[in-house]
CSV table of C-alpha atoms in Angstrom, one decimal:
chain,number,residue,atom,x,y,z
A,7,UNK,CA,0.0,0.0,0.0
A,8,UNK,CA,1.5,3.3,-1.1
A,9,UNK,CA,2.3,6.1,1.6
A,10,UNK,CA,0.1,8.6,-0.2
A,11,UNK,CA,-2.9,6.1,0.2
A,12,UNK,CA,-2.4,6.3,4.0
A,13,UNK,CA,-2.0,10.1,4.3
A,14,UNK,CA,-4.5,11.6,2.1
A,15,UNK,CA,-7.4,10.7,4.3
A,16,UNK,CA,-5.4,12.4,7.2
A,17,UNK,CA,-4.9,15.5,5.2
A,18,UNK,CA,-8.4,15.6,4.1
A,19,UNK,CA,-9.8,15.2,7.6
A,20,UNK,CA,-7.7,18.2,8.7
A,21,UNK,CA,-9.2,20.2,5.9
A,22,UNK,CA,-12.7,19.0,6.9
A,23,UNK,CA,-11.8,20.1,10.5
A,24,UNK,CA,-10.8,23.6,9.5
A,25,UNK,CA,-14.1,23.7,7.3
A,26,UNK,CA,-16.3,22.7,10.2
A,27,UNK,CA,-14.7,25.2,12.6
A,28,UNK,CA,-15.1,27.9,10.0
A,29,UNK,CA,-18.7,26.8,9.6
A,30,UNK,CA,-19.5,27.4,13.3
A,31,UNK,CA,-17.6,30.7,13.8
A,32,UNK,CA,-20.8,32.7,14.0
A,33,UNK,CA,-23.9,31.8,15.9
A,34,UNK,CA,-26.2,29.8,13.7
A,35,UNK,CA,-23.4,28.6,11.6
A,36,UNK,CA,-22.8,28.8,7.9
A,37,UNK,CA,-25.0,26.3,6.1
A,38,UNK,CA,-23.1,25.9,3.0
A,39,UNK,CA,-19.7,25.4,4.9
A,40,UNK,CA,-21.4,22.8,7.2
A,41,UNK,CA,-22.4,20.8,4.3
A,42,UNK,CA,-19.0,21.0,2.6
A,43,UNK,CA,-17.5,19.8,5.9
A,44,UNK,CA,-20.0,16.9,6.1
A,45,UNK,CA,-18.9,15.7,2.6
A,46,UNK,CA,-15.2,16.0,3.3
A,47,UNK,CA,-15.6,14.1,6.6
A,48,UNK,CA,-17.5,11.4,4.7
A,49,UNK,CA,-14.8,11.1,2.0
A,50,UNK,CA,-12.0,11.1,4.6
A,51,UNK,CA,-13.7,8.3,6.5
A,52,UNK,CA,-14.0,6.1,3.5
A,53,UNK,CA,-10.4,6.7,2.5
A,54,UNK,CA,-9.3,6.0,6.2
A,55,UNK,CA,-11.4,2.8,6.4
A,56,UNK,CA,-9.7,1.6,3.1
A,57,UNK,CA,-6.1,2.5,4.3
A,58,UNK,CA,-6.2,0.7,7.7
A,59,UNK,CA,-4.7,-2.6,6.6
A,60,UNK,CA,-1.2,-3.0,7.5
A,61,UNK,CA,-0.9,0.4,9.3
A,62,UNK,CA,0.2,0.8,12.9
A,63,UNK,CA,-2.3,2.0,15.5
A,64,UNK,CA,-0.9,5.5,16.0
A,65,UNK,CA,-1.5,6.1,12.4
A,66,UNK,CA,-4.8,4.5,12.4
A,67,UNK,CA,-5.9,6.7,15.3
A,68,UNK,CA,-5.2,10.1,13.7
A,69,UNK,CA,-8.4,10.5,11.7
A,70,UNK,CA,-10.7,9.5,14.7
A,71,UNK,CA,-8.8,11.7,17.1
A,72,UNK,CA,-9.1,14.7,14.7
A,73,UNK,CA,-12.7,13.9,14.3
A,74,UNK,CA,-13.4,13.8,18.0
A,75,UNK,CA,-11.3,16.8,18.9
A,76,UNK,CA,-13.0,18.8,16.1
A,77,UNK,CA,-16.6,17.9,17.1
A,78,UNK,CA,-15.8,18.7,20.8
A,79,UNK,CA,-14.5,22.2,19.8
A,80,UNK,CA,-17.2,22.9,17.3
A,81,UNK,CA,-20.1,21.8,19.6
A,82,UNK,CA,-18.7,23.8,22.4
A,83,UNK,CA,-18.6,27.2,20.6
A,84,UNK,CA,-15.0,27.9,21.7
A,85,UNK,CA,-14.0,28.8,18.1
A,86,UNK,CA,-16.6,31.5,17.8
A,87,UNK,CA,-16.1,33.0,21.4
A,88,UNK,CA,-12.3,33.2,20.9
A,89,UNK,CA,-12.3,34.7,17.3
A,90,UNK,CA,-14.9,37.3,18.2
A,91,UNK,CA,-12.6,39.7,20.0
A,92,UNK,CA,-10.3,39.8,16.9
A,93,UNK,CA,-13.1,41.0,14.7
A,94,UNK,CA,-14.9,43.4,17.1
A,95,UNK,CA,-13.3,46.7,15.7
A,96,UNK,CA,-14.0,45.8,12.1
A,97,UNK,CA,-17.6,44.9,12.9
A,98,UNK,CA,-18.0,48.4,14.4
A,99,UNK,CA,-17.1,49.9,11.1
A,100,UNK,CA,-19.4,47.7,9.3
A,101,UNK,CA,-22.3,49.0,11.3
A,102,UNK,CA,-23.1,51.6,8.5
A,103,UNK,CA,-23.6,49.0,5.8
A,104,UNK,CA,-27.4,48.5,5.6
A,105,UNK,CA,-27.0,45.8,2.8
A,106,UNK,CA,-25.0,43.5,4.8
A,107,UNK,CA,-21.3,43.0,4.2
A,108,UNK,CA,-18.3,41.1,5.5
A,109,UNK,CA,-15.6,41.4,7.9
A,110,UNK,CA,-12.8,38.7,8.3
A,111,UNK,CA,-14.5,35.4,8.8
A,112,UNK,CA,-17.9,37.0,9.3
A,113,UNK,CA,-20.6,37.4,6.5
A,114,UNK,CA,-23.9,39.1,7.0
A,115,UNK,CA,-27.0,39.4,4.9
A,116,UNK,CA,-28.1,42.5,6.6
A,117,UNK,CA,-27.1,45.1,9.2
A,118,UNK,CA,-29.7,47.5,10.7
A,119,UNK,CA,-30.1,49.8,13.5
A,120,UNK,CA,-33.0,49.9,15.8
A,121,UNK,CA,-33.8,51.1,19.3
A,122,UNK,CA,-30.3,51.8,20.3
A,123,UNK,CA,-28.8,48.5,18.8
A,124,UNK,CA,-27.2,47.6,15.6
A,125,UNK,CA,-28.1,44.0,14.4
A,126,UNK,CA,-25.8,42.0,12.1
A,127,UNK,CA,-27.8,38.9,10.6
A,128,UNK,CA,-25.7,35.9,9.7
A,129,UNK,CA,-25.7,35.1,6.0
A,130,UNK,CA,-26.6,31.5,5.1
A,131,UNK,CA,-27.5,30.5,8.6
A,132,UNK,CA,-27.7,26.6,9.0
A,133,UNK,CA,-28.7,25.9,12.6
A,134,UNK,CA,-31.2,28.7,13.5
A,135,UNK,CA,-34.1,30.5,12.0
A,136,UNK,CA,-32.3,33.8,12.5
A,137,UNK,CA,-28.9,34.6,14.0
A,138,UNK,CA,-25.9,36.9,14.4
A,139,UNK,CA,-24.5,39.7,16.5
A,140,UNK,CA,-26.0,42.7,18.1
A,141,UNK,CA,-24.3,46.0,19.4
A,142,UNK,CA,-26.2,48.1,21.7
A,143,UNK,CA,-25.3,51.7,23.1
A,144,UNK,CA,-24.4,51.6,26.6
A,145,UNK,CA,-27.2,50.8,29.0
A,146,UNK,CA,-29.6,49.5,26.3
A,147,UNK,CA,-30.5,45.7,26.2
A,148,UNK,CA,-31.5,44.1,22.9
A,149,UNK,CA,-35.2,43.2,22.3
A,150,UNK,CA,-36.1,39.4,22.2
A,151,UNK,CA,-38.1,40.2,19.1
A,152,UNK,CA,-35.6,41.1,16.4
A,153,UNK,CA,-37.5,42.1,13.1
A,154,UNK,CA,-40.1,39.7,11.7
A,155,UNK,CA,-38.7,36.5,13.3
A,156,UNK,CA,-40.7,33.3,14.1
A,157,UNK,CA,-39.9,33.4,17.7
A,158,UNK,CA,-37.9,35.0,20.5
A,159,UNK,CA,-34.2,35.5,20.3
A,160,UNK,CA,-31.7,34.0,22.8
A,161,UNK,CA,-28.9,36.3,23.6
A,162,UNK,CA,-25.4,35.7,25.1
A,163,UNK,CA,-23.4,38.8,26.2
A,164,UNK,CA,-20.0,39.1,24.6
A,165,UNK,CA,-18.9,42.1,26.6
A,166,UNK,CA,-18.6,45.8,25.7
A,167,UNK,CA,-22.3,46.0,24.8
A,168,UNK,CA,-22.0,43.1,22.2
A,169,UNK,CA,-24.3,40.2,22.2
A,170,UNK,CA,-24.5,37.0,20.1
A,171,UNK,CA,-28.0,35.8,19.3
A,172,UNK,CA,-30.0,33.1,17.6
A,173,UNK,CA,-33.7,32.4,17.2
A,174,UNK,CA,-33.5,28.7,17.5
A,175,UNK,CA,-35.0,25.9,15.7
A,176,UNK,CA,-34.4,23.6,18.8
A,177,UNK,CA,-32.5,24.1,22.0
A,178,UNK,CA,-31.1,27.4,23.1
A,179,UNK,CA,-27.3,27.3,22.8
A,180,UNK,CA,-26.2,30.3,21.0
A,181,UNK,CA,-22.8,29.2,20.1
A,182,UNK,CA,-21.6,25.7,18.7
A,183,UNK,CA,-22.6,23.0,16.4
A,184,UNK,CA,-25.8,21.1,16.7
A,185,UNK,CA,-25.9,18.5,13.9
A,186,UNK,CA,-29.6,17.9,14.3
A,187,UNK,CA,-30.5,21.5,13.9
A,188,UNK,CA,-28.8,22.0,10.5
A,189,UNK,CA,-31.1,22.8,7.6
A,190,UNK,CA,-31.6,25.7,5.2
A,191,UNK,CA,-33.2,28.9,6.2
A,192,UNK,CA,-35.9,30.5,3.9
A,193,UNK,CA,-34.8,33.7,2.6
A,194,UNK,CA,-37.2,36.5,2.0
């Protein structure tokens, strides 16, 4: 068995891990990137199963370990919480863009101001009906009814008058990957 046949599933699993973590960097996640990560994981798993024969247990264990660690990090929401402070100042500049926009890892379908808060709506949300970030002026709390949503938003304070939010399909975790809640959101 060639060396390449052993290592390509490992390399693909690492690409899938990065793709999944990118897919959950914002509350609600990015549907397209979550599906891409799923396909990459499936291909890596098939390649890994085919390359098991004659390999040592440390090499055999790399793909499962990468998979488990990635799922723990993705489900915990650690990636999104750690990366948000790095993007905060750029997001403040984006507040004047009513047609959405992007900054770094973040892509928004809309940005609007109402009642002392600026709401940034996640583009391509896959794990919630509606999700994103809110920045309110000092002393103002965001309203649980954000625009014309199907339900009340769940907020998590991020500090400095910033909040992450989702209008959940199921559960109430703002950050992290819930594979049972991934589906397309109808766009108006």
